Short mmCIF file of C-alpha atoms in Angstrom, two decimals:
data_model
loop_
_atom_site.label_atom_id
_atom_site.label_comp_id
_atom_site.label_asym_id
_atom_site.label_seq_id
_atom_site.Cartn_x
_atom_site.Cartn_y
_atom_site.Cartn_z
CA MET A 12 9.91 -200.60 109.42
CA ALA A 13 9.49 -196.95 108.27
CA GLY A 14 5.65 -197.55 107.70
CA LEU A 15 5.31 -198.76 111.32
CA ILE A 16 7.08 -195.79 112.70
CA ALA A 17 5.21 -193.45 110.44
CA ALA A 18 1.70 -195.05 111.80
CA VAL A 19 2.69 -194.69 115.44
CA LEU A 20 3.79 -190.88 114.86
CA ILE A 21 0.80 -189.96 113.18
CA THR A 22 -1.51 -191.57 115.65
CA LEU A 23 0.48 -189.76 118.66
CA LEU A 24 0.08 -186.61 116.83
CA GLN A 25 -3.53 -187.07 116.41
CA ARG A 26 -4.40 -188.46 120.06
CA ASN A 27 -1.92 -186.31 122.13
CA VAL A 28 -1.47 -182.92 120.20
CA LYS A 29 -4.90 -182.93 118.93
CA SER A 30 -3.84 -182.27 115.69
CA LYS A 31 -6.22 -182.90 112.63
CA ASP A 32 -5.79 -186.03 110.64
CA ASP A 33 -4.58 -184.53 107.40
CA ALA A 34 -2.23 -182.28 109.33
CA ALA A 35 -0.78 -185.14 111.35
CA ILE A 36 -0.34 -187.18 108.07
CA GLY A 37 1.39 -184.25 106.20
CA ILE A 38 3.80 -183.53 109.03
CA VAL A 39 4.95 -186.99 109.46
CA PHE A 40 5.32 -187.85 106.01
CA THR A 41 6.97 -184.66 104.89
CA SER A 42 9.35 -184.88 107.97
CA MET A 43 10.25 -188.54 107.16
CA PHE A 44 10.73 -187.60 103.52
CA ALA A 45 13.15 -184.69 104.63
CA LEU A 46 15.20 -187.43 106.74
CA GLY A 47 15.07 -189.59 103.65
CA VAL A 48 16.51 -187.13 101.44
CA MET A 49 19.19 -186.39 103.80
CA GLY A 50 20.04 -189.95 104.30
CA ILE A 51 20.24 -190.70 100.43
CA SER A 52 22.39 -187.72 100.00
CA TYR A 53 24.82 -188.96 102.76
CA ILE A 54 24.76 -192.36 101.58
CA SER A 55 25.44 -191.15 97.77
CA LYS A 56 28.77 -189.77 98.87
CA MET A 57 29.98 -193.00 99.90
CA GLU A 58 32.53 -194.91 97.29
CA GLY A 59 30.70 -197.38 95.10
CA VAL A 60 27.26 -196.11 96.01
CA HIS A 61 24.95 -194.65 93.27
CA LEU A 62 21.34 -193.58 94.11
CA ASP A 63 19.14 -191.57 91.68
CA MET A 64 17.53 -188.79 93.74
CA LYS A 65 15.24 -188.07 90.83
CA ASP A 66 13.69 -191.81 90.99
CA PHE A 67 13.30 -191.34 94.76
CA LEU A 68 11.24 -188.06 94.31
CA PHE A 69 9.16 -188.90 91.09
CA GLY A 70 9.26 -192.52 90.82
CA ASN A 71 10.57 -194.91 87.98
CA VAL A 72 7.80 -197.13 87.09
CA LEU A 73 9.86 -198.77 84.26
CA GLY A 74 12.71 -199.65 86.59
CA ILE A 75 10.83 -201.71 89.13
CA ALA A 76 12.48 -204.95 89.85
CA ASP A 77 10.61 -208.21 90.58
CA GLN A 78 11.16 -207.97 94.02
CA ASP A 79 9.28 -204.73 94.13
CA LEU A 80 6.43 -206.24 92.28
CA TRP A 81 6.02 -208.82 94.63
CA LEU A 82 6.04 -206.42 97.56
CA THR A 83 3.29 -204.40 95.97
CA PHE A 84 1.36 -207.61 95.26
CA LEU A 85 1.59 -208.75 98.73
CA ILE A 86 0.82 -205.34 100.22
CA THR A 87 -2.41 -205.07 97.97
CA LEU A 88 -3.58 -208.47 99.03
CA PHE A 89 -3.02 -207.70 102.43
CA VAL A 90 -4.86 -204.07 102.27
CA ILE A 91 -7.92 -205.51 100.45
CA ALA A 92 -8.08 -208.36 102.98
CA SER A 93 -7.96 -206.14 106.04
CA VAL A 94 -10.44 -203.60 104.40
CA VAL A 95 -13.16 -206.83 103.79
CA VAL A 96 -12.62 -208.36 107.26
CA PHE A 97 -12.30 -205.34 109.41
CA TYR A 98 -14.69 -203.09 107.34
CA ARG A 99 -17.40 -202.84 110.18
CA TYR A 100 -14.60 -202.08 112.63
CA PHE A 101 -13.18 -199.36 110.45
CA PHE A 102 -16.69 -197.86 109.73
CA ILE A 103 -17.79 -197.71 113.31
CA THR A 104 -14.44 -196.22 114.94
CA THR A 105 -14.41 -193.82 112.03
CA PHE A 106 -17.95 -192.25 111.99
CA GLN A 107 -19.27 -193.45 115.36
CA GLU A 108 -16.22 -193.43 117.84
CA THR A 109 -18.50 -193.09 121.04
CA ILE A 110 -20.69 -196.23 120.07
CA ALA A 111 -17.60 -198.22 119.16
CA GLN A 112 -16.25 -197.60 122.71
CA THR A 113 -19.60 -198.60 124.25
CA MET A 114 -19.39 -201.61 122.24
CA GLY A 115 -15.96 -202.70 123.68
CA ILE A 116 -13.99 -201.97 120.26
CA SER A 117 -10.73 -200.50 120.81
CA VAL A 118 -10.66 -197.35 118.75
CA SER A 119 -6.73 -196.72 119.32
CA VAL A 120 -6.07 -200.31 118.02
CA ILE A 121 -8.26 -199.83 114.95
CA HIS A 122 -6.79 -196.45 114.16
CA TYR A 123 -3.09 -197.55 114.58
CA PHE A 124 -4.01 -200.63 112.19
CA LEU A 125 -5.71 -198.26 109.91
CA MET A 126 -2.40 -195.80 109.73
CA LEU A 127 -0.29 -199.07 109.25
CA LEU A 128 -2.47 -199.98 106.15
CA LEU A 129 -2.05 -196.27 104.96
CA SER A 130 1.78 -196.49 105.61
CA PHE A 131 1.94 -199.79 103.61
CA ALA A 132 0.04 -198.19 100.68
CA VAL A 133 2.66 -195.44 100.51
CA VAL A 134 5.67 -197.83 100.69
CA ALA A 135 4.04 -199.99 97.79
CA SER A 136 3.61 -196.63 95.74
CA LEU A 137 6.91 -194.90 96.28
CA GLN A 138 8.65 -196.84 93.56
CA SER A 139 6.01 -196.02 90.97
CA VAL A 140 5.07 -192.34 91.45
CA GLY A 141 7.98 -191.25 94.10
CA VAL A 142 7.64 -189.89 97.52
CA ILE A 143 6.26 -186.45 96.50
CA LEU A 144 3.39 -187.55 94.32
CA VAL A 145 2.24 -190.44 96.27
CA VAL A 146 0.01 -188.06 98.46
CA ALA A 147 -1.74 -186.88 95.19
CA MET A 148 -2.39 -190.47 94.44
CA LEU A 149 -3.88 -191.08 97.90
CA ILE A 150 -6.11 -188.20 97.95
CA ILE A 151 -7.27 -187.70 94.07
CA PRO A 152 -8.76 -191.31 93.43
CA ALA A 153 -10.69 -191.03 96.74
CA SER A 154 -12.00 -187.46 96.07
CA THR A 155 -13.11 -188.61 92.61
CA ALA A 156 -15.03 -191.34 93.93
CA TYR A 157 -16.63 -189.17 96.74
CA LEU A 158 -18.13 -187.18 93.94
CA LEU A 159 -19.58 -190.31 92.17
CA THR A 160 -21.41 -191.90 95.20
CA ASN A 161 -22.72 -191.46 98.45
CA ARG A 162 -22.17 -195.03 99.74
CA LEU A 163 -19.08 -195.97 101.48
CA LYS A 164 -18.52 -199.62 100.08
CA LYS A 165 -19.09 -198.20 96.47
CA MET A 166 -16.83 -195.29 97.33
CA LEU A 167 -13.94 -197.64 98.07
CA VAL A 168 -14.48 -199.75 95.06
CA ILE A 169 -14.56 -196.70 92.60
CA ALA A 170 -11.42 -195.09 94.20
CA ALA A 171 -9.54 -198.18 93.80
CA LEU A 172 -10.71 -198.49 90.00
CA MET A 173 -9.84 -194.69 89.65
CA GLY A 174 -6.30 -195.34 91.08
CA TRP A 175 -5.81 -198.39 88.81
CA VAL A 176 -7.20 -196.45 85.56
CA SER A 177 -5.30 -193.28 86.25
CA THR A 178 -1.94 -195.49 86.56
CA VAL A 179 -2.60 -197.27 83.40
CA LEU A 180 -3.50 -194.24 81.39
CA GLY A 181 -0.83 -192.12 82.81
CA LEU A 182 1.86 -194.73 82.03
CA ALA A 183 0.69 -194.88 78.47
CA PHE A 184 0.48 -191.12 78.17
CA ALA A 185 4.06 -191.00 79.47
CA ILE A 186 5.44 -193.71 77.05
CA ILE A 187 3.63 -191.74 74.15
CA ILE A 188 4.98 -188.38 74.71
CA GLY A 189 8.29 -189.50 76.52
CA THR A 190 7.85 -188.04 79.83
CA THR A 191 8.18 -189.18 83.41
CA PRO A 192 5.55 -191.72 84.22
CA GLY A 193 4.85 -190.64 87.91
CA PRO A 194 3.76 -187.12 87.14
CA ALA A 195 1.88 -188.31 84.33
CA MET A 196 -0.22 -190.59 86.48
CA THR A 197 -0.90 -187.91 88.93
CA VAL A 198 -2.06 -185.77 86.01
CA THR A 199 -4.23 -188.18 84.51
CA SER A 200 -5.74 -188.69 88.00
CA ALA A 201 -6.29 -184.96 88.38
CA LEU A 202 -8.02 -184.86 84.92
CA LEU A 203 -10.31 -187.66 85.78
CA TYR A 204 -11.10 -185.80 89.13
CA LEU A 205 -12.08 -182.70 86.92
CA VAL A 206 -14.24 -184.81 84.78
CA ALA A 207 -16.34 -186.04 87.84
CA VAL A 208 -16.23 -182.42 89.08
CA VAL A 209 -18.09 -181.34 85.96
CA PHE A 210 -20.37 -184.47 85.11
CA ALA A 211 -20.85 -186.30 88.43
CA PRO A 212 -24.71 -187.50 88.63
CA GLU A 213 -25.49 -185.33 92.00
CA LYS A 214 -22.43 -183.33 92.97
CA GLY A 215 -21.15 -182.30 89.58
CA LEU A 216 -21.30 -178.82 88.33
CA LEU A 217 -23.50 -179.66 85.39
CA SER A 218 -25.99 -181.63 87.44
CA LYS A 219 -26.09 -178.82 90.09
CA TYR A 220 -26.76 -176.43 87.35
CA TYR A 221 -29.68 -178.52 86.01
CA ILE A 222 -31.21 -179.04 89.48
CA LYS A 223 -31.12 -175.51 90.17
CA GLN A 224 -32.55 -174.58 86.88
CA GLY A 225 -35.26 -177.06 87.75
CA LYS A 226 -35.99 -175.88 91.15
CA ARG A 227 -36.11 -172.27 89.42
CA MET A 228 -38.75 -173.46 86.78
CA LYS A 229 -41.11 -175.12 89.65
CA VAL A 230 -41.00 -171.83 91.36
CA MET A 231 -41.85 -169.86 88.42
CA GLN A 232 -44.72 -172.36 87.49
CA GLU A 233 -46.00 -172.34 91.08
CA ASP A 234 -45.94 -168.38 91.09
CA ALA A 235 -47.98 -168.42 87.61
CA LEU A 236 -50.43 -170.71 89.07
CA LYS A 237 -50.89 -168.50 92.25
CA GLN A 238 -51.27 -165.28 90.31
CA MET A 239 -53.81 -167.27 88.04
CA VAL A 240 -56.03 -168.10 90.86
CA LYS A 241 -55.92 -164.49 92.35
CA LEU A 242 -56.90 -163.20 88.73
CA HIS A 243 -59.84 -165.86 88.58
CA GLU A 244 -60.96 -164.75 91.93
CA ALA A 245 -61.06 -160.94 90.66
CA GLY A 246 -62.57 -162.08 87.38
CA GLN A 247 -59.77 -160.73 85.56
CA LEU A 248 -57.99 -163.93 84.16
CA SER A 249 -56.23 -163.45 80.85
CA LEU A 250 -52.83 -164.10 79.44
CA ILE A 251 -52.09 -160.44 79.15
CA ASN A 252 -53.10 -159.64 82.82
CA LEU A 253 -51.13 -162.81 83.96
CA GLN A 254 -47.70 -161.85 81.91
CA GLU A 255 -48.09 -158.36 83.43
CA ARG A 256 -48.00 -159.86 87.07
CA LEU A 257 -45.12 -162.01 86.46
CA ASP A 258 -41.54 -161.03 86.37
CA MET A 259 -40.74 -163.09 83.28
CA THR A 260 -39.37 -162.68 79.76
CA ALA A 261 -42.04 -163.52 76.97
CA VAL A 262 -39.86 -166.44 76.16
CA GLN A 263 -40.06 -167.74 79.63
CA PHE A 264 -43.70 -166.99 79.89
CA LYS A 265 -44.84 -168.98 76.94
CA ARG A 266 -42.49 -171.99 78.17
CA ILE A 267 -44.21 -171.79 81.54
CA ILE A 268 -47.92 -171.90 80.09
CA LYS A 269 -46.79 -174.78 77.62
CA THR A 270 -45.34 -176.74 80.64
CA LEU A 271 -48.39 -175.98 82.91
CA MET A 272 -50.75 -177.28 79.97
CA LYS A 273 -48.38 -180.37 79.61
CA LYS A 274 -48.72 -181.15 83.42
CA ARG A 275 -52.62 -180.63 83.09
CA LEU A 276 -52.46 -177.72 85.57
CA ILE A 277 -54.03 -175.43 83.15
CA SER A 278 -56.32 -176.15 80.43
CA LYS A 279 -57.33 -174.08 77.14
CA SER A 280 -60.88 -173.60 75.76
CA LYS A 281 -60.79 -171.76 72.67
CA ASN A 282 -58.75 -168.64 73.40
CA GLU A 283 -59.22 -168.99 77.24
CA PHE A 284 -57.25 -170.36 79.80
CA SER A 285 -58.65 -171.90 83.05
CA LEU A 286 -56.85 -173.74 86.19
CA THR A 287 -57.82 -177.55 86.39
CA LYS A 288 -58.74 -179.15 89.66
CA GLU A 289 -54.88 -180.21 90.36
CA GLY A 290 -54.07 -176.60 89.25
CA LEU A 291 -56.40 -175.01 91.99
CA LYS A 292 -55.11 -177.40 94.50
CA THR A 293 -51.56 -176.49 93.84
CA ALA A 294 -52.45 -172.81 93.77
CA TYR A 295 -54.26 -172.66 96.96
CA ARG A 296 -51.57 -174.85 98.84
CA LEU A 297 -49.16 -172.09 97.88
CA ILE A 298 -51.62 -169.37 98.96
CA ARG A 299 -51.94 -171.17 102.24
CA ALA A 300 -48.39 -171.48 102.74
CA HIS A 301 -47.81 -167.96 102.15
CA ARG A 302 -50.33 -166.61 104.26
CA LEU A 303 -49.71 -168.85 107.08
CA TRP A 304 -45.90 -167.90 107.05
CA GLU A 305 -46.97 -164.49 107.19
CA THR A 306 -48.91 -164.70 110.19
CA TYR A 307 -46.20 -166.91 111.90
CA LEU A 308 -43.65 -164.31 111.39
CA VAL A 309 -45.93 -161.46 112.74
CA GLU A 310 -47.09 -163.50 115.71
CA ARG A 311 -44.20 -165.49 116.79
CA VAL A 312 -41.00 -163.62 115.39
CA GLY A 313 -42.56 -160.25 116.13
CA LEU A 314 -42.02 -158.67 112.46
CA ASN A 315 -44.16 -156.12 111.34
CA LYS A 316 -46.31 -156.80 107.99
CA GLU A 317 -44.38 -154.63 105.94
CA GLN A 318 -41.32 -156.96 106.51
CA ILE A 319 -42.77 -160.49 105.77
CA HIS A 320 -43.99 -160.61 102.22
CA GLU A 321 -40.58 -161.41 100.49
CA ASP A 322 -39.49 -164.07 103.13
CA ALA A 323 -43.15 -165.64 102.62
CA GLU A 324 -42.48 -165.67 98.88
CA LYS A 325 -39.59 -167.83 99.34
CA TYR A 326 -40.96 -170.45 101.87
CA GLU A 327 -44.22 -171.01 100.29
CA HIS A 328 -42.51 -173.11 97.72
CA ILE A 329 -40.86 -175.46 100.44
CA LEU A 330 -43.50 -175.62 103.08
CA THR A 331 -45.11 -179.25 103.36
CA PRO A 332 -48.64 -179.71 104.35
CA ASP A 333 -47.73 -181.32 107.71
CA ILE A 334 -45.71 -178.38 108.66
CA MET A 335 -48.54 -176.03 107.65
CA ASP A 336 -50.91 -177.86 109.70
CA GLU A 337 -48.51 -177.66 112.79
CA MET A 338 -47.93 -174.01 112.23
CA GLU A 339 -51.95 -173.61 111.99
CA VAL A 340 -52.39 -175.44 115.27
CA ARG A 341 -49.78 -173.38 116.91
CA LEU A 342 -51.24 -170.19 115.72
CA GLY A 343 -54.72 -171.10 116.93
CA ASN A 344 -56.26 -171.81 113.44
CA PRO A 345 -55.95 -168.12 112.20
CA LYS A 346 -58.59 -167.50 109.45
CA ARG A 347 -57.04 -164.22 108.11
CA ASP A 348 -53.27 -163.20 107.74
CA PRO A 349 -51.65 -159.92 108.95
CA HIS A 350 -52.88 -158.22 105.78
CA GLY A 351 -56.57 -159.27 106.39
CA SER A 352 -56.51 -161.60 103.44
CA PRO A 353 -58.34 -164.98 104.25
CA ILE A 354 -56.14 -168.08 104.78
CA PRO A 355 -57.48 -171.18 102.79
CA ILE A 356 -58.15 -173.99 105.07
CA ARG A 357 -56.44 -177.17 103.85
CA LYS A 358 -59.79 -178.96 102.62
CA ASN A 359 -59.74 -176.22 100.08
CA ALA A 360 -56.21 -176.62 99.08
CA GLU A 361 -56.79 -180.29 98.49
CA LYS A 362 -60.04 -180.49 96.62
#
């Protein structure tokens, strides 16, 4: 009954007061929690009644009765079945509310039902982790799953597995060190989340670091190629002249040269280095992007030629051939950039 009341109140706040979802859930759950504590405090004063407030707040998984296990089992089956059967309705009403309405789907009914499932999940978890930590067990496994995948179906499965794993490991941890099971489960869930924060394949801090380093190395390699072709055109191509033009340490410079040779963008003959056909193609593409972007900034944005170099140095690495072609057409196929340097045509950049 309390779950139904919570679902209705949460939805009323979201729909009529325009509260955010997390705010509405927090307001209703904490308010009903306060009322529950007051009720328990009042009932505990009656003769022959003993209610342990600690178990209500933090749970007592070791004191779960058979009827609680059956209740949890039935709620679990009901929630899983509801998600499987109504997945498409949940998905479209959550992420595409307008489209759902045009399809004749009652967004309000689906939302009420979703809040009901949420309330049932809370009721099923109270005996295990208590009323305070149940919110953490709702949020943390889902947040962990969000870091591990971008697909909603996989996210649901991973979140459920994370909740189960954190519960089992937390209980074992609590038994070993003799602490309260509910907080131990929550701490275990939080530790799993921290592991995902660091080691998640795409969204983890470690992955982001390596991706960032990979992009940085790519930029350094392309800068080296661009300077090599400029030195080649001036008849001054040598490793000494190249290193002087690049803002790199000696270690970074050697690493870049080895990488370019491994990718067959440059070749070595005796003690001399030269650009391969693919290296020339990449270098001219960068020069073309740089000079087209400078021309665009001057002619269309209105900047003067003293303000455009640094911006062009950044965007030359991300402009695609299609974007450059479109810029070239809009600029009227310019032959030279604002500094008077020739702009390579696409054929030269693809030889």
